[in-house]
XYZ file of C-alpha atoms in Angstrom:
303
model
C -0.035 -0.016 -0.028
C 1.320 3.471 -0.943
C 2.618 5.611 1.861
C 0.744 8.847 1.455
C 3.265 10.598 3.625
C 5.831 10.241 0.854
C 6.284 13.139 -1.419
C 6.928 12.762 -5.193
C 10.045 14.654 -6.138
C 9.952 16.454 -9.499
C 12.938 15.996 -11.727
C 14.586 19.179 -13.056
C 13.167 18.912 -16.567
C 9.657 18.290 -15.131
C 10.021 21.216 -12.769
C 11.138 23.552 -15.542
C 8.246 22.686 -17.792
C 5.638 22.800 -14.992
C 7.391 26.115 -13.790
C 6.473 27.697 -17.162
C 2.806 26.796 -16.688
C 2.904 28.053 -13.092
C 4.428 31.443 -14.007
C 2.102 31.785 -16.894
C -0.926 31.258 -14.630
C 0.353 33.690 -12.049
C 1.062 36.327 -14.767
C -2.387 35.857 -16.384
C -4.165 35.972 -12.964
C -2.529 39.367 -12.283
C -2.871 40.793 -15.817
C 0.955 40.883 -16.265
C 2.544 40.798 -19.733
C 5.090 38.002 -19.520
C 6.987 35.963 -21.971
C 9.528 33.119 -21.695
C 13.001 33.339 -23.017
C 15.715 30.715 -23.585
C 14.854 27.249 -22.058
C 12.627 24.537 -23.544
C 10.551 27.086 -25.541
C 13.703 27.895 -27.649
C 14.260 24.247 -28.303
C 10.648 23.747 -29.443
C 11.006 26.779 -31.740
C 14.168 25.294 -33.237
C 16.394 28.156 -31.932
C 18.563 25.875 -29.859
C 19.917 22.422 -29.916
C 18.196 20.098 -27.406
C 19.579 20.732 -23.988
C 18.293 20.479 -20.294
C 17.422 23.771 -18.749
C 17.988 24.179 -15.053
C 15.586 27.140 -14.458
C 12.640 29.086 -15.852
C 13.417 32.378 -17.542
C 10.531 34.855 -17.861
C 10.661 38.504 -18.927
C 8.278 41.133 -17.577
C 7.783 44.911 -17.793
C 10.056 46.622 -15.224
C 6.983 48.282 -13.720
C 5.350 44.871 -13.181
C 8.455 43.171 -11.640
C 7.314 43.673 -8.005
C 3.748 42.565 -8.832
C 4.748 39.123 -10.264
C 7.381 38.652 -7.449
C 4.560 39.257 -4.920
C 2.343 36.671 -6.651
C 5.158 34.095 -6.569
C 5.863 34.903 -2.827
C 2.238 34.103 -2.137
C 2.863 30.656 -3.558
C 5.899 29.897 -1.468
C 8.634 31.199 -3.715
C 11.462 33.342 -2.100
C 14.025 35.643 -3.500
C 17.618 34.256 -3.388
C 20.274 36.461 -1.784
C 22.222 38.662 -4.206
C 25.444 40.601 -4.108
C 24.410 44.059 -2.904
C 27.030 45.714 -5.228
C 24.928 46.878 -8.130
C 27.737 49.059 -9.483
C 29.963 46.028 -10.322
C 27.001 43.871 -11.175
C 24.140 45.927 -12.735
C 20.927 44.035 -11.955
C 18.823 42.673 -14.804
C 16.801 39.871 -13.118
C 15.641 38.488 -9.820
C 16.027 34.826 -8.997
C 13.440 33.029 -6.737
C 13.421 29.429 -5.479
C 10.999 27.190 -3.667
C 11.982 24.430 -1.123
C 9.786 22.004 -2.950
C 10.722 22.717 -6.519
C 13.967 21.429 -8.106
C 14.458 24.640 -10.316
C 14.640 28.314 -9.862
C 12.701 31.075 -11.652
C 14.707 33.992 -13.089
C 12.389 36.924 -13.583
C 14.088 39.354 -16.052
C 13.232 43.016 -16.426
C 16.072 44.078 -18.710
C 18.596 42.253 -20.867
C 22.330 42.909 -20.944
C 23.383 44.261 -24.394
C 20.126 46.006 -24.972
C 20.670 49.718 -24.376
C 17.298 51.249 -25.116
C 15.435 52.438 -21.948
C 13.837 49.416 -20.268
C 10.238 50.575 -20.770
C 10.674 51.248 -24.493
C 12.696 48.026 -24.817
C 9.968 45.928 -23.392
C 7.364 47.563 -25.691
C 9.440 46.445 -28.730
C 10.117 43.058 -27.336
C 6.379 42.360 -26.447
C 5.397 43.412 -29.964
C 7.691 40.693 -31.279
C 6.259 37.751 -29.277
C 3.952 34.961 -30.323
C 2.018 32.035 -28.705
C 3.463 28.504 -28.143
C 1.897 25.524 -26.500
C 4.074 24.257 -23.625
C 3.110 21.871 -20.778
C -0.444 21.716 -22.131
C -0.774 25.495 -21.891
C -0.353 28.423 -24.317
C 2.480 30.565 -23.264
C 3.992 33.726 -24.795
C 7.525 33.408 -26.321
C 9.814 35.617 -28.449
C 9.412 35.559 -32.244
C 12.271 33.823 -34.040
C 14.054 37.116 -34.678
C 13.810 38.293 -31.112
C 14.648 34.715 -29.804
C 17.809 34.758 -31.944
C 18.713 38.204 -30.579
C 18.307 37.100 -26.948
C 20.140 33.892 -27.333
C 23.032 35.504 -29.337
C 23.404 38.229 -26.700
C 23.561 35.657 -23.992
C 26.274 33.742 -25.828
C 28.230 36.852 -26.847
C 28.905 37.677 -23.148
C 31.225 34.693 -23.137
C 32.308 33.883 -26.740
C 35.448 32.294 -25.356
C 33.547 29.358 -23.937
C 33.091 26.364 -26.294
C 29.262 25.976 -25.553
C 28.728 29.711 -26.412
C 30.732 29.408 -29.677
C 28.588 26.437 -30.609
C 25.416 28.312 -29.880
C 26.536 31.264 -31.965
C 27.451 28.972 -34.885
C 24.027 27.315 -34.690
C 22.255 30.635 -34.559
C 24.289 32.098 -37.494
C 23.438 29.021 -39.569
C 19.753 29.358 -38.704
C 19.628 33.150 -39.384
C 21.265 32.482 -42.828
C 19.170 29.438 -43.725
C 15.849 31.137 -42.904
C 16.805 34.577 -44.195
C 16.228 36.221 -40.817
C 19.222 38.643 -40.781
C 17.013 41.611 -41.738
C 14.450 40.908 -39.016
C 17.188 40.376 -36.367
C 18.807 43.651 -37.502
C 15.512 45.472 -37.113
C 14.786 44.240 -33.591
C 18.455 44.771 -32.624
C 18.226 48.383 -33.771
C 14.889 48.928 -31.953
C 16.245 47.551 -28.662
C 19.577 49.327 -28.851
C 21.535 46.102 -29.150
C 23.434 46.876 -32.414
C 26.766 47.497 -30.673
C 26.675 44.212 -28.774
C 25.316 42.255 -31.766
C 27.855 43.513 -34.259
C 30.224 40.432 -34.038
C 27.294 38.259 -34.760
C 25.396 40.240 -37.382
C 28.061 41.873 -39.419
C 28.967 38.784 -41.405
C 25.331 37.763 -41.999
C 24.086 40.982 -43.627
C 24.296 41.531 -47.386
C 27.144 43.795 -48.566
C 24.391 46.186 -49.908
C 23.190 46.840 -46.280
C 24.921 49.755 -44.684
C 24.748 49.887 -40.895
C 25.902 52.803 -38.606
C 27.383 50.612 -35.806
C 27.360 52.459 -32.392
C 30.056 51.949 -29.824
C 29.377 49.453 -27.134
C 28.520 50.648 -23.615
C 30.901 50.472 -20.667
C 28.560 47.963 -19.012
C 28.747 45.663 -21.976
C 32.568 46.002 -22.457
C 32.896 45.201 -18.771
C 30.795 42.135 -19.032
C 33.017 40.933 -21.991
C 36.139 41.696 -19.993
C 35.071 39.978 -16.724
C 35.983 36.422 -17.649
C 37.533 35.317 -14.376
C 36.449 35.378 -10.637
C 37.139 38.793 -9.167
C 37.875 40.538 -12.464
C 34.519 42.328 -12.553
C 35.326 43.950 -9.106
C 38.757 44.993 -10.152
C 37.469 46.505 -13.416
C 34.842 48.422 -11.433
C 37.384 49.692 -8.859
C 39.707 50.791 -11.607
C 36.879 52.777 -13.252
C 35.470 54.249 -10.102
C 35.994 57.882 -8.931
C 38.978 58.115 -6.556
C 36.826 58.736 -3.429
C 34.804 55.619 -4.001
C 37.743 53.257 -4.476
C 38.598 52.530 -0.778
C 34.964 51.602 0.029
C 34.770 49.289 -3.000
C 38.106 47.701 -2.234
C 36.913 47.014 1.414
C 33.794 45.428 0.225
C 35.733 43.285 -2.185
C 38.053 42.124 0.611
C 35.279 41.745 3.248
C 32.179 40.946 1.300
C 28.705 40.934 2.787
C 27.176 37.559 3.736
C 24.805 37.857 0.722
C 27.838 37.449 -1.555
C 28.547 33.992 -0.111
C 24.843 33.083 -0.074
C 24.412 34.147 -3.747
C 26.760 31.202 -4.682
C 25.189 28.743 -2.203
C 21.978 29.529 -0.503
C 22.789 26.825 2.125
C 26.277 28.228 2.880
C 27.332 28.013 6.576
C 27.263 31.645 7.833
C 28.778 30.936 11.308
C 32.204 32.460 12.013
C 33.893 29.128 11.044
C 31.730 28.739 7.894
C 32.337 32.244 6.728
C 36.091 31.827 7.255
C 35.969 28.704 4.942
C 33.979 30.647 2.380
C 36.520 33.503 2.451
C 39.362 30.992 1.992
C 37.710 29.271 -0.960
C 36.890 32.695 -2.526
C 40.510 33.905 -2.200
C 41.722 30.528 -3.655
C 39.509 31.052 -6.734
C 40.737 34.594 -7.128
C 44.433 33.632 -6.778
C 44.143 30.934 -9.413
C 42.664 33.438 -11.833
C 45.121 36.262 -11.255
C 47.250 35.625 -14.431
C 44.178 35.825 -16.664
C 42.804 38.847 -14.732
C 46.148 40.727 -15.386
C 45.770 40.068 -19.047
C 42.166 41.265 -19.059
C 43.136 44.494 -17.194
C 45.943 45.138 -19.554
C 43.539 44.830 -22.516
C 41.185 47.206 -20.676
C 43.957 49.763 -20.101
C 44.885 49.692 -23.728
C 41.374 50.173 -24.819
C 40.695 46.662 -26.130
């Protein structure tokens, strides 16, 4: 006889699929415009090779961020600790988890690489969404052109990684095969993503198309430069006004507890536990010092 006290544990793929349905229901019940990016929807659309997603990525209007978070909190979801340093790490999403779910939900309100004002950017993105059936429910997802833009921007943050290079090659082949370059260029222009997308788009456009490529923003360049643990903080300290440098350096050496918890929500925050976390953090940093020096030299020379 079954033990009704036992709880059935969802697998990660099951949790991600059902998480899409849950978030869609919450958004619909609150009248929130929400669409899902990356993840299984991209695979169904043919924008990505089959892969297992570990979380649910949903995009909402910045003005509706708190509303959807409140709706998720009412259902037992809780915000994960984050690094309080928003100068080094400009926020673009909020991550929530649930003790009974195997996956997280990332609620995005802006996307790195898109430089248009968040409100205007969302209006453009929402106009480029469509319906897709997922988990037995119709959900909103990006059009193919917007989906390519989002996935390409995500991969362009770390083009030195093999998985990102493979994704960019797949997206470039898809864009060329389905003649989507003009549509991707249009949505990139409207969202202010031309500078970040230049390495991806430039070789896909016909020679007859002339584009006035803008310069990438400091935030985007810093994301490209910060390849190793600790490099983002060093870059931010190097760029900060002189009077702000001591405080930033102090916070880098003696981070708030949220910094450790952002890596591991179950990290031991006792004195002994925090000492071990500091030790592991410094070990990661010291191993990456040679590469960080190369990154900073590149930054200094305007690379």
